[in-house]
Tab-separated table of C-alpha atoms in Angstrom:
chain	number	residue	atom	x	y	z
A	1	MET	CA	-4.932	-99.878	13.615
A	2	MET	CA	-6.325	-98.467	10.346
A	3	LYS	CA	-8.023	-95.652	12.295
A	4	ASN	CA	-4.629	-94.604	13.673
A	5	LYS	CA	-3.098	-94.644	10.187
A	6	PHE	CA	-6.023	-92.586	8.873
A	7	VAL	CA	-5.476	-89.953	11.578
A	8	LEU	CA	-1.708	-89.994	10.993
A	9	CYS	CA	-2.146	-89.450	7.244
A	10	GLY	CA	-4.768	-86.761	7.796
A	11	ILE	CA	-2.498	-84.790	10.101
A	12	LEU	CA	0.563	-85.315	7.905
A	13	GLY	CA	-1.365	-84.177	4.828
A	14	TRP	CA	-2.624	-81.078	6.617
A	15	CYS	CA	0.928	-80.223	7.695
A	16	MET	CA	2.296	-80.707	4.176
A	17	GLU	CA	-0.475	-78.510	2.760
A	18	ILE	CA	0.182	-75.769	5.291
A	19	VAL	CA	3.891	-75.746	4.415
A	20	PHE	CA	3.123	-75.859	0.668
A	21	THR	CA	0.605	-72.992	0.753
A	22	GLY	CA	2.791	-71.021	3.159
A	23	LEU	CA	5.738	-71.267	0.778
A	24	GLY	CA	3.372	-70.249	-2.032
A	25	SER	CA	2.652	-67.018	-0.174
A	26	LEU	CA	6.393	-66.376	0.018
A	27	ARG	CA	6.589	-66.811	-3.755
A	28	ARG	CA	3.933	-64.082	-4.007
A	29	HIS	CA	6.125	-61.853	-1.791
A	30	GLU	CA	3.727	-62.147	1.153
A	31	HIS	CA	6.281	-62.269	3.925
A	32	ASN	CA	3.747	-63.209	6.587
A	33	LEU	CA	3.797	-66.741	5.077
A	34	SER	CA	0.039	-67.153	5.484
A	35	ALA	CA	-1.123	-70.659	4.723
A	36	HIS	CA	-4.524	-72.252	4.325
A	37	THR	CA	-6.312	-75.578	4.277
A	38	SER	CA	-9.813	-76.895	4.836
A	39	ILE	CA	-11.413	-79.288	7.299
A	40	TRP	CA	-12.444	-81.339	4.245
A	41	MET	CA	-8.784	-82.029	3.547
A	42	PHE	CA	-8.310	-84.046	6.734
A	43	PRO	CA	-10.388	-87.054	5.590
A	44	ILE	CA	-9.077	-86.711	2.048
A	45	TYR	CA	-5.474	-86.884	3.243
A	46	GLY	CA	-6.505	-89.551	5.748
A	47	MET	CA	-7.414	-91.802	2.836
A	48	ALA	CA	-3.703	-91.999	2.059
A	49	CYS	CA	-3.687	-94.819	4.622
A	50	PHE	CA	-5.026	-96.979	1.792
A	51	LEU	CA	-1.654	-96.582	0.066
A	52	LEU	CA	-0.214	-99.092	2.557
A	53	PRO	CA	-1.670	-102.187	0.838
A	54	VAL	CA	-0.605	-100.707	-2.511
A	55	SER	CA	2.917	-100.188	-1.156
A	56	ARG	CA	3.050	-103.827	-0.095
A	57	LEU	CA	2.182	-104.881	-3.644
A	58	LEU	CA	4.918	-102.585	-4.966
A	59	LYS	CA	7.584	-103.726	-2.499
A	60	GLY	CA	10.941	-104.093	-4.212
A	61	ARG	CA	9.938	-101.968	-7.194
A	62	ASN	CA	11.888	-98.940	-8.333
A	63	PHE	CA	10.935	-95.685	-6.577
A	64	LEU	CA	9.895	-94.219	-9.950
A	65	VAL	CA	7.310	-96.971	-10.394
A	66	ARG	CA	6.085	-96.667	-6.802
A	67	GLY	CA	5.902	-92.869	-6.950
A	68	GLY	CA	4.134	-93.007	-10.319
A	69	VAL	CA	1.503	-95.396	-8.990
A	70	TYR	CA	0.983	-93.254	-5.875
A	71	THR	CA	0.645	-90.144	-8.052
A	72	CYS	CA	-2.092	-91.821	-10.096
A	73	CYS	CA	-3.870	-92.974	-6.925
A	74	ILE	CA	-3.699	-89.484	-5.443
A	75	PHE	CA	-4.920	-87.853	-8.664
A	76	GLY	CA	-7.825	-90.310	-8.791
A	77	THR	CA	-8.764	-89.638	-5.178
A	78	GLU	CA	-8.444	-85.884	-5.627
A	79	TYR	CA	-10.642	-85.986	-8.738
A	80	LEU	CA	-13.298	-88.196	-7.131
A	81	CYS	CA	-13.434	-86.252	-3.854
A	82	GLY	CA	-13.368	-82.922	-5.658
A	83	SER	CA	-16.236	-84.014	-7.915
A	84	LEU	CA	-18.351	-85.104	-4.947
A	85	LEU	CA	-17.619	-81.952	-2.960
A	86	LYS	CA	-18.233	-79.748	-6.000
A	87	GLN	CA	-21.728	-81.225	-6.416
A	88	HIS	CA	-22.521	-79.891	-2.949
A	89	GLY	CA	-20.740	-76.551	-3.346
A	90	ALA	CA	-18.113	-77.596	-0.809
A	91	CYS	CA	-14.945	-78.179	-2.850
A	92	PRO	CA	-12.162	-76.166	-1.186
A	93	TRP	CA	-10.057	-75.950	-4.356
A	94	ASP	CA	-10.657	-74.734	-7.885
A	95	TYR	CA	-7.861	-75.216	-10.370
A	96	SER	CA	-9.886	-74.053	-13.375
A	97	ARG	CA	-7.542	-71.090	-13.944
A	98	ALA	CA	-4.410	-73.248	-13.907
A	99	LYS	CA	-2.875	-74.132	-17.250
A	100	TYR	CA	-2.770	-77.923	-16.824
A	101	ASN	CA	-6.055	-78.538	-14.996
A	102	VAL	CA	-8.591	-81.289	-15.548
A	103	ARG	CA	-12.108	-79.910	-14.995
A	104	GLY	CA	-10.702	-77.619	-12.309
A	105	LEU	CA	-10.294	-80.624	-10.005
A	106	ILE	CA	-6.691	-81.714	-10.517
A	107	ARG	CA	-3.545	-80.010	-11.744
A	108	LEU	CA	-1.258	-82.183	-13.814
A	109	ASP	CA	1.657	-79.855	-13.050
A	110	TYR	CA	1.313	-80.945	-9.397
A	111	ALA	CA	2.388	-84.483	-10.336
A	112	PRO	CA	5.917	-84.035	-8.898
A	113	TYR	CA	4.451	-82.886	-5.575
A	114	TRP	CA	2.047	-85.828	-5.406
A	115	PHE	CA	4.889	-88.150	-6.414
A	116	ALA	CA	6.919	-86.933	-3.429
A	117	ALA	CA	3.894	-86.942	-1.111
A	118	GLY	CA	3.123	-90.543	-2.053
A	119	LEU	CA	6.655	-91.645	-1.189
A	120	ILE	CA	6.487	-89.718	2.099
A	121	PHE	CA	3.193	-91.399	2.982
A	122	GLU	CA	4.738	-94.769	2.058
A	123	LYS	CA	7.697	-94.184	4.361
A	124	ILE	CA	5.529	-93.048	7.265
A	125	LEU	CA	2.980	-95.847	6.835
A	126	ARG	CA	5.604	-98.573	6.518
A	127	LYS	CA	7.544	-97.246	9.503
A	128	ASP	CA	4.336	-97.192	11.535
A	129	SER	CA	3.514	-100.768	10.424
A	130	GLY	CA	6.744	-102.246	11.611
């Protein structure tokens, strides 16, 4: 069961990243809408399956509280995974040039996106759980 949720979250995360980076190319006036991701992102997004037990603890809470908790969880995971990958020269992202970065591993200005992503993962995971 958890393996299926891991795969579901990995694929969903990849799809969201492709749309996000594709729209970013449009913002740069690249009308081919090229997008990019990394194989490393599949297991990182797959770990969103661990938001399900968190969502059960937050059941009945305001969406702002739930989204805020998910954002913190996602930032923590992104920082930890990025740190580990960076030690091996394999981190697929580098935010060091962004204004609101933390050690080049997370971007605080991405909080609204992670907030929304967390709520999307919650909806998908809960729907899949029955």
